[in-house]
Structures are given as C-alpha cells and as structure tokens.
CSV table of C-alpha atoms in Angstrom, one decimal:
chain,number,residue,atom,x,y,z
D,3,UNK,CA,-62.6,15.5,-0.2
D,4,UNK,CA,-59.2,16.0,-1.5
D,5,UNK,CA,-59.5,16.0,-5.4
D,6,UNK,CA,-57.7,12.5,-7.6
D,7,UNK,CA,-56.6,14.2,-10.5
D,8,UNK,CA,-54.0,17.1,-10.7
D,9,UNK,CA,-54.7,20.2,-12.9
D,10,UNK,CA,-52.5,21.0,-15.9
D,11,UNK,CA,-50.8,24.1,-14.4
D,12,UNK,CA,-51.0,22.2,-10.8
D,13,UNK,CA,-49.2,19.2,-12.5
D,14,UNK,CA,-46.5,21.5,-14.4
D,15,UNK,CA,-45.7,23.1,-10.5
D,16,UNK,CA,-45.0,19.4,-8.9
D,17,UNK,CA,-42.8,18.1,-11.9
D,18,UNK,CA,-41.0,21.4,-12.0
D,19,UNK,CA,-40.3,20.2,-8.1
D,20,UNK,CA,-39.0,17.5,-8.5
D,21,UNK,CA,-36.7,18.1,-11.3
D,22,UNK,CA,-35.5,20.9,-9.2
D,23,UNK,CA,-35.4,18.5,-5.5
D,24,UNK,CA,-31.8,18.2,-4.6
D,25,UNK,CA,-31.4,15.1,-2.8
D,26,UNK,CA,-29.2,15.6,0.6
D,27,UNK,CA,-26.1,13.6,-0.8
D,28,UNK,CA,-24.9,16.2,-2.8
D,29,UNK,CA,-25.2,18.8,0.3
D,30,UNK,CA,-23.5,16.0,2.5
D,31,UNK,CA,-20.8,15.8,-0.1
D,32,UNK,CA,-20.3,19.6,-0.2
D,33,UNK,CA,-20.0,20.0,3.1
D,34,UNK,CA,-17.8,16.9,4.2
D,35,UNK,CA,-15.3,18.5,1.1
D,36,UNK,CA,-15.3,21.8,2.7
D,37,UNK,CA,-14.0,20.1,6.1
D,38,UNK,CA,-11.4,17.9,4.3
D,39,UNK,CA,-10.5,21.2,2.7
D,40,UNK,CA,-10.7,23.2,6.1
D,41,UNK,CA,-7.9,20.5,7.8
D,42,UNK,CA,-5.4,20.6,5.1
D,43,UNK,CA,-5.9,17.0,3.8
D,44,UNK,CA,-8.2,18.0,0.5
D,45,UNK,CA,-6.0,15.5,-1.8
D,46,UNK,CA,-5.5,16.6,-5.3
D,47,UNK,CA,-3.3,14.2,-8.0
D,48,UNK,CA,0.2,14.9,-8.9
D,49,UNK,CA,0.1,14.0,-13.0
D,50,UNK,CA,3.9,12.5,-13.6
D,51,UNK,CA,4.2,10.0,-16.4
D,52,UNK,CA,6.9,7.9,-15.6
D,53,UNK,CA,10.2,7.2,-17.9
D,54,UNK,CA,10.3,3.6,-18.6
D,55,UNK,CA,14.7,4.1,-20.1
D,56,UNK,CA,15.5,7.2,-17.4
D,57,UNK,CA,13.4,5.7,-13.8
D,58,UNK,CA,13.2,7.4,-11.1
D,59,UNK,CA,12.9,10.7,-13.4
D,60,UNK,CA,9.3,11.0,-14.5
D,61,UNK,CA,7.8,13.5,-16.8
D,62,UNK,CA,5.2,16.6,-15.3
D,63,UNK,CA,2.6,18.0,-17.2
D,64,UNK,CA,3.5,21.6,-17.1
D,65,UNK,CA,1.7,24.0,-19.1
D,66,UNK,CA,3.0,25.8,-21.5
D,67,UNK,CA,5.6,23.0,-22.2
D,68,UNK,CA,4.4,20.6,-24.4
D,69,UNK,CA,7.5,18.4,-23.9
D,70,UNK,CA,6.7,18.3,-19.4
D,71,UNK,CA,9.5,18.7,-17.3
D,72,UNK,CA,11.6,16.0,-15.8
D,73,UNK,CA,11.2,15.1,-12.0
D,74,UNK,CA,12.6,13.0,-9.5
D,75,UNK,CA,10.3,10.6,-7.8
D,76,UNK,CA,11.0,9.6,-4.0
D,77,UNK,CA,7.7,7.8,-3.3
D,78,UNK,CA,6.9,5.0,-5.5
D,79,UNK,CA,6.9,1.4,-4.2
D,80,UNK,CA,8.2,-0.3,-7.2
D,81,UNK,CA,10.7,-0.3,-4.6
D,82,UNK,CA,13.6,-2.2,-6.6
D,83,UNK,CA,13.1,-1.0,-10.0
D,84,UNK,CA,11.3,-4.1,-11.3
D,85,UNK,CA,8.7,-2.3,-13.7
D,86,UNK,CA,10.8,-0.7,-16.1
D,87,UNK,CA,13.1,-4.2,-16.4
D,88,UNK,CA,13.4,-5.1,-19.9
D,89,UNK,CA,13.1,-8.8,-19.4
D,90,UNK,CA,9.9,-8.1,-17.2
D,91,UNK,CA,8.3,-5.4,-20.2
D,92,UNK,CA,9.7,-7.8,-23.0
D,93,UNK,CA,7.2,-11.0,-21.0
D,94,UNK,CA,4.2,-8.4,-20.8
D,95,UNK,CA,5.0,-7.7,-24.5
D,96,UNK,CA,5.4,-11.3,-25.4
D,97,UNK,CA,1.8,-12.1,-23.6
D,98,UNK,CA,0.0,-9.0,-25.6
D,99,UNK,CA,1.5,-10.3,-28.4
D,100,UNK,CA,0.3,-14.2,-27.7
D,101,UNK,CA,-3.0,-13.7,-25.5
D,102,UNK,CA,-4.0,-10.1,-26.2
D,103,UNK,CA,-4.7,-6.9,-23.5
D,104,UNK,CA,-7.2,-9.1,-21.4
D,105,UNK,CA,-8.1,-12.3,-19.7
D,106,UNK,CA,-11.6,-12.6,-21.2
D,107,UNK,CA,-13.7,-13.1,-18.3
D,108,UNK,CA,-12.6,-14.2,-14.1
D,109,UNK,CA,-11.2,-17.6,-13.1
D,110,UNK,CA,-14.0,-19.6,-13.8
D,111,UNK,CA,-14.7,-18.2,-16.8
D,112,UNK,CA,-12.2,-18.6,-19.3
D,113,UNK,CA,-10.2,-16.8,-17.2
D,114,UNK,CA,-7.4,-18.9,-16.0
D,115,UNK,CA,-4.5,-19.1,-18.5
D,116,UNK,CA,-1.0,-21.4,-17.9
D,117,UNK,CA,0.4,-18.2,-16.6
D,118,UNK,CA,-2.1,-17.9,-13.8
D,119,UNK,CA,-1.1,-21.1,-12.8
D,120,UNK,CA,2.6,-20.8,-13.5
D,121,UNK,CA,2.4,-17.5,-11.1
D,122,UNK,CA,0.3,-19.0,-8.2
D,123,UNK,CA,2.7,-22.2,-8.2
D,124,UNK,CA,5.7,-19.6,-8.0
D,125,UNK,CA,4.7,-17.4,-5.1
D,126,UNK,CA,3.8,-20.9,-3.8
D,127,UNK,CA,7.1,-21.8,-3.9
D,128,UNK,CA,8.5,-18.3,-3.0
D,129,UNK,CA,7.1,-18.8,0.6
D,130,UNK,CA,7.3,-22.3,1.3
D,131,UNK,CA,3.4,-22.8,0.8
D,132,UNK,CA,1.6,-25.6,-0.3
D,133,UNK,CA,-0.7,-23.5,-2.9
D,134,UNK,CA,-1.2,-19.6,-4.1
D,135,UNK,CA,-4.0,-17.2,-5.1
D,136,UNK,CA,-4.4,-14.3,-7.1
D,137,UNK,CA,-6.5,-11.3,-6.8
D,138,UNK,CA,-7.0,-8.4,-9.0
D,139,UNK,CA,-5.1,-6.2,-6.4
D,140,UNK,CA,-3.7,-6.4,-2.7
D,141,UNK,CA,-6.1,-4.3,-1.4
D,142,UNK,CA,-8.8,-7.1,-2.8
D,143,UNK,CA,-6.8,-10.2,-1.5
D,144,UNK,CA,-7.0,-8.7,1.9
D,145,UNK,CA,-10.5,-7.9,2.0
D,146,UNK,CA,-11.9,-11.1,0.0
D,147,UNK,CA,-9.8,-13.9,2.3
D,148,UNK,CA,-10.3,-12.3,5.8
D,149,UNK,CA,-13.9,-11.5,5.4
D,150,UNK,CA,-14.3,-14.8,4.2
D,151,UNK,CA,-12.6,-16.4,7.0
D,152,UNK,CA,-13.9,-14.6,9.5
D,153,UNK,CA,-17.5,-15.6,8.4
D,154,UNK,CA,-16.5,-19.2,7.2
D,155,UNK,CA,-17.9,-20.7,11.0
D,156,UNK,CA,-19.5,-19.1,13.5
D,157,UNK,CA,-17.5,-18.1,17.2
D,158,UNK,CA,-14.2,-16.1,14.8
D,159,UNK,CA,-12.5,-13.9,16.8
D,160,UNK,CA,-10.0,-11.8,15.0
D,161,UNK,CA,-7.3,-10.1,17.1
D,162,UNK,CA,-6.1,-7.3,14.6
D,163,UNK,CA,-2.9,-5.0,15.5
D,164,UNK,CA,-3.8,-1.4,15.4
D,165,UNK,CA,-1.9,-0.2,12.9
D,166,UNK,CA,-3.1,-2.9,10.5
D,167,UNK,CA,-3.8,-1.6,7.0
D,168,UNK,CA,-7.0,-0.3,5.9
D,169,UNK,CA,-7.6,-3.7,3.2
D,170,UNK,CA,-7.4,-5.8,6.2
D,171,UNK,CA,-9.4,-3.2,8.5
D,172,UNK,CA,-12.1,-3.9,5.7
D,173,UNK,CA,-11.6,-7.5,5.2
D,174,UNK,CA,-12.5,-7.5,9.1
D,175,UNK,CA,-15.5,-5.1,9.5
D,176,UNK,CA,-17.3,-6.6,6.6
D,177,UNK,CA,-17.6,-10.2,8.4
D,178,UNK,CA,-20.4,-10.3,10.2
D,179,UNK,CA,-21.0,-12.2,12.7
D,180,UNK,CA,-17.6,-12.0,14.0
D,181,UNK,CA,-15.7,-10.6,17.1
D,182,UNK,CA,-12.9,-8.2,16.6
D,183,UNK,CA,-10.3,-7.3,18.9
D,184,UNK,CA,-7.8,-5.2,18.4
D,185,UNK,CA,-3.8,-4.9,20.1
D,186,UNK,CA,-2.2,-2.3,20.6
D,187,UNK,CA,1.0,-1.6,17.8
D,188,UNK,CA,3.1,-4.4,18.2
D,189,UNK,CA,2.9,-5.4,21.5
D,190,UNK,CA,2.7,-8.7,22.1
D,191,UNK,CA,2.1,-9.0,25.9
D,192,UNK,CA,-1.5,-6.7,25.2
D,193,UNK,CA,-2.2,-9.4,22.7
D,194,UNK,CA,-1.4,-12.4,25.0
D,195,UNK,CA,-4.0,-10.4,27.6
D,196,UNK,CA,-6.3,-10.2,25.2
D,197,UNK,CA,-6.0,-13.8,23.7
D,198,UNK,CA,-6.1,-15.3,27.3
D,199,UNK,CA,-9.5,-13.7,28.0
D,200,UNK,CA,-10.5,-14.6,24.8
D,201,UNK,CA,-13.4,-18.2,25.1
D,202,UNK,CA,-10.7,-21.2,24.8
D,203,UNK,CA,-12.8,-22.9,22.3
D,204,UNK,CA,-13.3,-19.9,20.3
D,205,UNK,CA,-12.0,-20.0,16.6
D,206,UNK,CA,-9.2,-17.1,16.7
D,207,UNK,CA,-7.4,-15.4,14.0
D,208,UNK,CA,-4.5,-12.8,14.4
D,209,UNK,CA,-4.0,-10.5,11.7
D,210,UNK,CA,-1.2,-8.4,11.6
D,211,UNK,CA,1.9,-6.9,9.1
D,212,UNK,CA,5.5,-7.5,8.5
D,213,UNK,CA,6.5,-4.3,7.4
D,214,UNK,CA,4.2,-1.2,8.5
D,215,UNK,CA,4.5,1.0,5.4
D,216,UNK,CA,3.9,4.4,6.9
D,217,UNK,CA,5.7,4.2,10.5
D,218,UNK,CA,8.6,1.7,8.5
D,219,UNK,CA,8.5,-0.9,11.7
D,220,UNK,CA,8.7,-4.7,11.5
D,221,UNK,CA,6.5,-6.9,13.6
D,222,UNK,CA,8.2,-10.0,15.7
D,223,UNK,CA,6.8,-12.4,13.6
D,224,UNK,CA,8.4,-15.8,15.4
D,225,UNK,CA,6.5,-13.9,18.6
D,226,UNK,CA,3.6,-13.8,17.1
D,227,UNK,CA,3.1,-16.9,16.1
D,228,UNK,CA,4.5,-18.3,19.3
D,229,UNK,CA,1.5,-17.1,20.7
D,230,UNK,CA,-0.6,-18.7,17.5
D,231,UNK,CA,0.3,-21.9,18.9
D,232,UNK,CA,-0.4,-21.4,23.0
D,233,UNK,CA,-3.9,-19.7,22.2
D,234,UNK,CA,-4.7,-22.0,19.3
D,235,UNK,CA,-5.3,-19.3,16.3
D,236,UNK,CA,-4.8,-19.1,12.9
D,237,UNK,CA,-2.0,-16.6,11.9
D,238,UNK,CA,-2.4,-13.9,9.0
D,239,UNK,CA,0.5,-11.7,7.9
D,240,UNK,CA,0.5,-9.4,5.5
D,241,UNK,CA,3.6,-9.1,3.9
D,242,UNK,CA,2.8,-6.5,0.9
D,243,UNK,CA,5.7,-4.2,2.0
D,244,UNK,CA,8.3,-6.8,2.4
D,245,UNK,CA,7.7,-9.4,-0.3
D,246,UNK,CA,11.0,-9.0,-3.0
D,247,UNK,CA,13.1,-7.1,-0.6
D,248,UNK,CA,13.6,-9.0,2.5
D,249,UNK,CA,14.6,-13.0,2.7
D,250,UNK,CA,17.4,-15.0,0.7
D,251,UNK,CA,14.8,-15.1,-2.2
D,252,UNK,CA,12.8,-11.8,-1.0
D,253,UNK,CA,9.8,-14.1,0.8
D,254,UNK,CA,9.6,-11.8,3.0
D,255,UNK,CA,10.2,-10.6,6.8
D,256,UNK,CA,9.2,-14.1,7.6
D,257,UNK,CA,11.6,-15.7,5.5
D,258,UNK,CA,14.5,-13.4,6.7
D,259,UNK,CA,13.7,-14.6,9.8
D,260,UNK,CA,13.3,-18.2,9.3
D,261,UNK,CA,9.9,-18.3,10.1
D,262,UNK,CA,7.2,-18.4,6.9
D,263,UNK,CA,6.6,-22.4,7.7
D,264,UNK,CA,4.9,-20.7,11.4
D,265,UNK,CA,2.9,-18.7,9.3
D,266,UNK,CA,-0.7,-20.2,8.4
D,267,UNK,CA,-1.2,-17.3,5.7
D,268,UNK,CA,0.8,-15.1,3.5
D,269,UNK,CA,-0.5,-12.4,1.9
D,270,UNK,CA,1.2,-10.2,-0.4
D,271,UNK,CA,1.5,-8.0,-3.7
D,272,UNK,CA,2.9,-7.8,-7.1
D,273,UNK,CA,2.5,-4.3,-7.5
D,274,UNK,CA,5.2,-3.2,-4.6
D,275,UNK,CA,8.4,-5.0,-4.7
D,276,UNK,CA,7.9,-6.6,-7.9
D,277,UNK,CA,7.0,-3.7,-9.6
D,278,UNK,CA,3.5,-4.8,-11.9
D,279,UNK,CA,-0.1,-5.6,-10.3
D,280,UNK,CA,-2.0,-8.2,-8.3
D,281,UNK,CA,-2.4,-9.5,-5.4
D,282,UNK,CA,-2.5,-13.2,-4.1
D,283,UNK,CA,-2.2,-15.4,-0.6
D,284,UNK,CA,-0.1,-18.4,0.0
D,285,UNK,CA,-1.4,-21.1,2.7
D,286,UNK,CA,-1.9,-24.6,2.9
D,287,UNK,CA,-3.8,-26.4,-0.4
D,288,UNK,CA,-7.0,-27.0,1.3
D,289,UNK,CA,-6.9,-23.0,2.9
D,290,UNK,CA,-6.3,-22.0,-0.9
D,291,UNK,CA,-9.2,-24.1,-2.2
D,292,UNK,CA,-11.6,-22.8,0.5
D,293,UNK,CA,-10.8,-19.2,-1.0
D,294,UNK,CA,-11.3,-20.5,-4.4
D,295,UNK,CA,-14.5,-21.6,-4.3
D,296,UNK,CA,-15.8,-19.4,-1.5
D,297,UNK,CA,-14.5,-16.0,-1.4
D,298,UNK,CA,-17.0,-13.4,-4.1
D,299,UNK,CA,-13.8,-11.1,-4.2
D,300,UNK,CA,-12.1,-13.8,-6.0
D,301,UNK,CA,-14.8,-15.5,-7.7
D,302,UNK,CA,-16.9,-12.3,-9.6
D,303,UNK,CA,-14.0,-10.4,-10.7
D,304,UNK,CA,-12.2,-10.6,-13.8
D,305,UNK,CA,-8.9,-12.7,-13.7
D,306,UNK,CA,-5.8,-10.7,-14.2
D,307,UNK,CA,-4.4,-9.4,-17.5
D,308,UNK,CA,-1.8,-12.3,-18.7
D,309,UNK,CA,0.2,-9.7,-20.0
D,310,UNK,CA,0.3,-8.5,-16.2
D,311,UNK,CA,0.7,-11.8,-15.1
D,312,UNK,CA,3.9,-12.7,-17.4
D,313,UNK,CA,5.8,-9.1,-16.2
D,314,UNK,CA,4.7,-10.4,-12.8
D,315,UNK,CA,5.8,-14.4,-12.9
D,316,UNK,CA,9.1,-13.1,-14.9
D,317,UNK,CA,10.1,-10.0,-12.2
D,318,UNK,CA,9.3,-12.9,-9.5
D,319,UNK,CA,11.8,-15.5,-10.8
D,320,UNK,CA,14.5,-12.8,-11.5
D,321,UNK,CA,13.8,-11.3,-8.0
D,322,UNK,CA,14.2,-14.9,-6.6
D,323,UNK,CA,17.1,-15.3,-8.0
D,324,UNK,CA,19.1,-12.5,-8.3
D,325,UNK,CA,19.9,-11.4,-4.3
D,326,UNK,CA,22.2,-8.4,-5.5
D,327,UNK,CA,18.9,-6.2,-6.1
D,328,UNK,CA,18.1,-6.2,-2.2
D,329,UNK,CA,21.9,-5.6,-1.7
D,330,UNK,CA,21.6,-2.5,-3.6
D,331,UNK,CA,18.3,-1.6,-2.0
D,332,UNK,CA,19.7,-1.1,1.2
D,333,UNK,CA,23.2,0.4,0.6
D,334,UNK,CA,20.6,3.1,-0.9
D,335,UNK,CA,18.7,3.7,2.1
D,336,UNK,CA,21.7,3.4,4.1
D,337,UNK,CA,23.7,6.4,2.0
D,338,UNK,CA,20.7,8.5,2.3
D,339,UNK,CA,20.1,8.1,5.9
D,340,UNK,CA,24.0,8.7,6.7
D,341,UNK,CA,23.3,11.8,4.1
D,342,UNK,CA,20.6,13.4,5.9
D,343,UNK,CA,22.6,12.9,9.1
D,344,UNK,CA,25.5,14.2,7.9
D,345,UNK,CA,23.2,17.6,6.3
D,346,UNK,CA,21.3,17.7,10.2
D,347,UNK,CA,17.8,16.8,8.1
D,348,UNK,CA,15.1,15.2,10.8
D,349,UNK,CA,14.2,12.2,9.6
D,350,UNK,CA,12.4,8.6,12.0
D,351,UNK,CA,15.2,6.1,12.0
D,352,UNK,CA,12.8,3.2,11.2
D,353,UNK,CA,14.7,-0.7,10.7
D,354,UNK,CA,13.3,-0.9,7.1
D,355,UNK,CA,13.4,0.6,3.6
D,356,UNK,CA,10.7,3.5,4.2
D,357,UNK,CA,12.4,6.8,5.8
D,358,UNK,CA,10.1,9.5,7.0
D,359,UNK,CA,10.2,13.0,7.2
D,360,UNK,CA,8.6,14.3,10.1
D,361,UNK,CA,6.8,17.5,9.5
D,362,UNK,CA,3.7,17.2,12.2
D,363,UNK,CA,1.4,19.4,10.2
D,364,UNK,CA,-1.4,19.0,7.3
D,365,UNK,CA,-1.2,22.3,5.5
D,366,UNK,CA,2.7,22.9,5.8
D,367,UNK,CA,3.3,18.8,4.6
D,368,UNK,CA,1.4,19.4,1.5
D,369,UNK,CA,2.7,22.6,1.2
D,370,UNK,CA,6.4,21.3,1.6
D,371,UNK,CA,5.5,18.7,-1.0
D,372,UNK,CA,4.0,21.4,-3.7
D,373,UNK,CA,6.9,23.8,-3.4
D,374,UNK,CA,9.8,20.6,-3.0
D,375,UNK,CA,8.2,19.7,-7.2
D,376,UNK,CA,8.0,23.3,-7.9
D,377,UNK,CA,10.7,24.8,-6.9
D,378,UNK,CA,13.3,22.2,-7.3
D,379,UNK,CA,11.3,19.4,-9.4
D,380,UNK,CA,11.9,16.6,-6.4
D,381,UNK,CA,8.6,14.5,-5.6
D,382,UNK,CA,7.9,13.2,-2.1
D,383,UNK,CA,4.3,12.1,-0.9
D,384,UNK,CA,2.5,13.7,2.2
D,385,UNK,CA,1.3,11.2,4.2
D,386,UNK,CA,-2.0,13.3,6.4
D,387,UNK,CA,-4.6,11.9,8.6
D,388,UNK,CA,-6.5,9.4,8.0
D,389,UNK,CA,-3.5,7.8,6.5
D,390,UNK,CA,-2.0,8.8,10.1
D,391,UNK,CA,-3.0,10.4,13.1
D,392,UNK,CA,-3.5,13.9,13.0
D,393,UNK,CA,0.1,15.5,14.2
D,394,UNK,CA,2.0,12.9,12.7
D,395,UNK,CA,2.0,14.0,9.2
D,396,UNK,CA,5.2,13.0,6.9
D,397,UNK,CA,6.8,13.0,3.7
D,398,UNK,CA,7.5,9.4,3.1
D,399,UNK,CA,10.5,9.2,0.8
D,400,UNK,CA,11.8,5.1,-0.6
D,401,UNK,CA,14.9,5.8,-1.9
D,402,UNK,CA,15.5,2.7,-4.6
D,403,UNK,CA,18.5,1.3,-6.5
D,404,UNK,CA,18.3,3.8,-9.4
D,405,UNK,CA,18.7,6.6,-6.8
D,406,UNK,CA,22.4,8.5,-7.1
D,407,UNK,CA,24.2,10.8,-4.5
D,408,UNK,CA,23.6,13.4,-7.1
D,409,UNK,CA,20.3,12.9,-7.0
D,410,UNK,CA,20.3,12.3,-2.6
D,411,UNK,CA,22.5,15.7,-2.3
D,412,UNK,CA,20.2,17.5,-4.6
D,413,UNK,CA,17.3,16.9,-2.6
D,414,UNK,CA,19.1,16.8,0.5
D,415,UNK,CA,19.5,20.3,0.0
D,416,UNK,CA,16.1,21.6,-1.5
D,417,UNK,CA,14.4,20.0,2.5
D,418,UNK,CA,17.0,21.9,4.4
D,419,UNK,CA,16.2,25.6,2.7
D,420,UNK,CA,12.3,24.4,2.9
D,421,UNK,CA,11.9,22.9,5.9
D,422,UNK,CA,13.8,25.8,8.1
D,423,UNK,CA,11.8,28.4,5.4
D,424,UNK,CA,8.7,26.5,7.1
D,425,UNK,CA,10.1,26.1,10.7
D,426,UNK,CA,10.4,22.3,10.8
D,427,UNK,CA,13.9,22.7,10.6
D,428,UNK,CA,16.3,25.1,12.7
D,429,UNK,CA,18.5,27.5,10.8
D,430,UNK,CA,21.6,26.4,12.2
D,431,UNK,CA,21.0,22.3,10.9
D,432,UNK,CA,19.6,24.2,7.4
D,433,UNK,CA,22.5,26.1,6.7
D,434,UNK,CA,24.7,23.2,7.6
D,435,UNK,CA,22.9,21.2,5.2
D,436,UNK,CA,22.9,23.7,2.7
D,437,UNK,CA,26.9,23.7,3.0
C-alpha cells in the first residue's frame, strides 16, 4: 500500500525538485538561438537616436563618448522626411499640450477624440473612399481586417501573392475556416488559373501589395482587379510602402495609376511615408463599419495617442498638398542610382524608391553593415532570411530628400573598398569607385 502522507525530509527532496524542474521552453529557446546564431541572422539592435534639426544624421551610443557620434542613416522609411517637420511636431505638441500623452482608453471607450475622426475622414478622402479606420499600427490593420474577413461567412477563399507581407500572412492564417491560395509573385496568369479552378459561388478575396518593400517591385494593380471583376472577388491592397510618395496627392500606386475607385480595400500606414504611427483601411462605409464593430484588433486596443494623431492628420494634409516632396524623393533615388552606376557599385534596378544591395550572404551582409557604421559611420540595414530567402540577402538603402551628393559619394565610396574587401565586389569596379 503506497503510503498518503510524505515524510519531512521526503517532502524537502520533492519541493527541492521542482524548484529546480526546468521546463523544456527555456532548452527549446536555447537551442533555436544557437541555430539563428549558427546561420548568420542572430539580430542584435543598432541604438541611434535620431536628430530631429540635422535628419538623416542620427546620434550612436558609443562608449567612452558621452556626447555619441553622428551617423548617417540609409534605412529608415520616414521616407520623405515628414517626422522631423516642424508643422507636423508643432500639431503633436499642440495635442500634448490640449489632450495630454494618451487617448484614455480604445475607441469605444472614451477613446475617440475630433482628431480620430478628422484623420479617418482624411485618408478617406486621400483615396477616394467612402470611410477610414485606424489601428494602433500597420502590422495590426492587416491582421485585424483580413482575419476578420476571411471568417466573416463561411466558403472565403483568399488568393494571397507570395511575396505578401508577413501582417497580411497573419491576418490570413489566423482565419479559420478559410481556404488560402497563394500566386506566385506577381503573375497574374497563375492567379487567373488558380481563380478559375476556384468554386464559382465561393466568396474570394485577393490580397496582394502595391509596393513590395524588400524586392522594390510594383504590382499591376488595374490587372489585378480586372480579374476581381471576372472571378467575382473582393480586392485588398496594401499600400503601406506607397502611400505619400506615389499619386498626384501621394494615394498611392493605385492612384498613380488611376485606379483606387477598382480597389475594394486600401490599407496603409502613417508610420512610412508620413513619418508618425498608425495604421488604418479605407473601403466602402458599410466595409468600414463591419470592421468597426467586428474586428477584436480594433475593438480591445487602446485608440491612438492624439498627439500621434494630430502629427499624423497635419503631415497628411501637407503631403496632400504639397507634390514637390515626391518630386524630390525621386530625383534622390535617381542621383544615387546614376551614382552607383557611375562608381560600378551592384545594386537591383527595382521601378520604386527602395534600392538594394545585393550581397547573397548572411554573415558577410551583417558583417558589411557593422563595419559600413564602424568604420565610416554610414547605416544601412541587412535584410537576411526569413525577411528573404536564404541567398538573397541585401542592404536595403532609401535614400530620402535630406540626402546630399556629399553624403551619396561618401558612402558610395565606403561599399566599394568593403564590398571588394569582402569579395562582393571586383577590384577593378572598387577601385573605379574609389576614384
């Protein structure tokens, strides 16, 4: 008969096992950190503090200085500028001032302030929409509206382009119930295929980008949705890298092109283009409403800041209205790419803002990045698997409008000696770029 009661030195022994059990987590965690390490893509953050009066120079911790040292930055995606903007910091100022540092609680709970509203009626306006929605970020308004969709009636199918970003990816895989299909990269006669075989009655959703942020490619948006309207499905585009730089009022790819009023849903940012935070969707006023009431992303979170929200609703309206900042975008990009031609430095010719650096490897790419800020006090992001695929590793470099040719040449320079010191590069182009 086994005995009910434990002895005192028997019962010491089994609580001195189980404070010492170590659950298998922490060994999981070990050992999946030790792989991450083992394939070059162990990420570690660079600290840089940016300088509000001096962008795109940012301050580095450095120790041993207790001033930092300056830096360039090459990767951010406040792509025009718009966060360091006086009238966009004076608005944020003016709301800190008026509301104080947060909203209080989310949308339904003494959440929503005349700015919320202001905002959404903007971006409503800003893409031809009937209504708009913010999130607390991008990533959120991706993930809250598509899994909500896609479990809003039974049958969805969701036909979701490959390269599609990781918030929608989410969005998708978290509606149960659903089918997804995915096409390959932007190619629109594998999505026909796979939309003809598709049950005709089936509720259909396509989900794809405008800009692509890593490869810098730019779906065919009138294409896309030509083949919305043959198969019968709802179109979702995602226009986070595109929004304030593209279009006569920066809608957008799809207002470029003429197009947003094809478009069932817009989704974009405020933390790219227009240089602050948030996310939010444009659609149709009942679409909008659905989300509203139905989509938990939305509903439990706290609203957004109104100090946020005022930088954000005054950097949209000068975007809007002020097309000379996507001018200057451009002739940026343009310099630099016709600089790094000129110097015989590799870069992907993409037909957008982003310009990659190929380098092909994990290790070297960080190690490229690490000595380009220590050596010569540049910053450019690596961009390793899962990001991309494994062999495709980059530096992905935005050159914006606060960029000089003193600044291109210098770094120009700094990725020819590196990248022929780390074989990316032959000696011949280096030296000539060195000249």
């Amino acid at each position: 008969m086994p005995r009910p009661f434990l002895t005192r030195s028997e019962e010491k022994v089994s609580v001195g096992a189980i404070k010492n059990a170590r659950h298998p987590f922490y060994d999981h965690c070990h050992q999946a950190l030790d792989q991450i390490k083992h394939q070059g893509r162990y990420r570690t953050f660079t600290p840089l503090a940016r300088q509000a009066e001096r962008f795109p120079l940012y301050e580095e911790a450095v120790r041993d200085l207790p001033q930092g040292r300056e830096v360039i930055v090459w990767s951010t995606n406040d792509y025009l500028g718009m966060g360091v903007v006086p009238e966009v910091q004076d608005a944020a100022i003016a709301a800190i001032r008026e509301h104080g540092a947060g909203a209080g609680g989310t949308r339904n709970i003494a959440g929503t302030s005349p700015l919320h509203t202001q905002l959404e009626a903007e971006l409503a306006s800003l893409h031809g929409k009937e209504a708009g929605l913010l999130f607390i970020s991008g990533y959120v308004s991706n993930q809250a509206s598509l899994q909500t969709i896609l479990t809003s009636m039974p049958g969805w199918i969701c036909f979701s382009d490959r390269l599609n970003h990781a918030s929608m990816i989410a969005g998708i895989k978290g509606a149960r119930g659903s089918q997804t299909v995915i096409y390959e990269h932007n190619d629109l006669k594998d999505l026909e295929e796979k939309l003809a075989a598709a049950p005709k009655d089936a509720p259909k959703l396509i989900a794809f980008e405008s800009v692509y942020s890593m490869d810098g490619d730019i779906s065919d948006i009138a294409g896309t949705c030509a083949l919305a309207r043959k198969y019968n499905a709802l179109t979702y585009l995602d226009e986070v890298h595109a929004v304030g730089l593209y279009g006569q009022e920066g809608g957008g790819v799809s207002q470029r092109d003429g197009v947003a009023d094809q478009v069932d849903i817009i989704e974009g940012t405020l933390a790219k283009g227009f240089g602050v935070h948030g996310g939010y969707i444009t659609a149709s006023a009942e679409i909008v409403d659905f989300l509203r009431s139905t989509a938990s992303g939305f509903i439990f979170t706290t609203a957004l800041p109104p100090p946020v929200v005022a930088g954000a609703l005054a950097s949209v309206r000068k975007v809007r209205a002020e097309n000379w900042r996507r001018e200057s975008i451009f002739e940026r990009v343009n310099t630099f790419r016709h600089r790094l031609r000129a110097a015989g430095v590799p870069f992907t010719m993409t037909p957008s803002h982003i310009v990659p650096i190929p380098i092909g490897d994990a290790e070297r790419c960080k190690r490229i990045c690490r000595r380009l800020l220590t050596e010569y006090g540049h910053y450019a992001t690596p961009i390793n698997y899962p990001t991309v695929p494994q062999g495709t590793e980059r530096l992905r470099l935005t050159p914006g409008p606060f960029h000089t040719d003193e600044m291109m040449d210098d770094l120009i320079n700094a990725l020819g000696v590196l990248l022929r010191e780390e074989g990316v590069m032959p000696a011949r182009q280096a030296a000539c770029s060195a000249a």
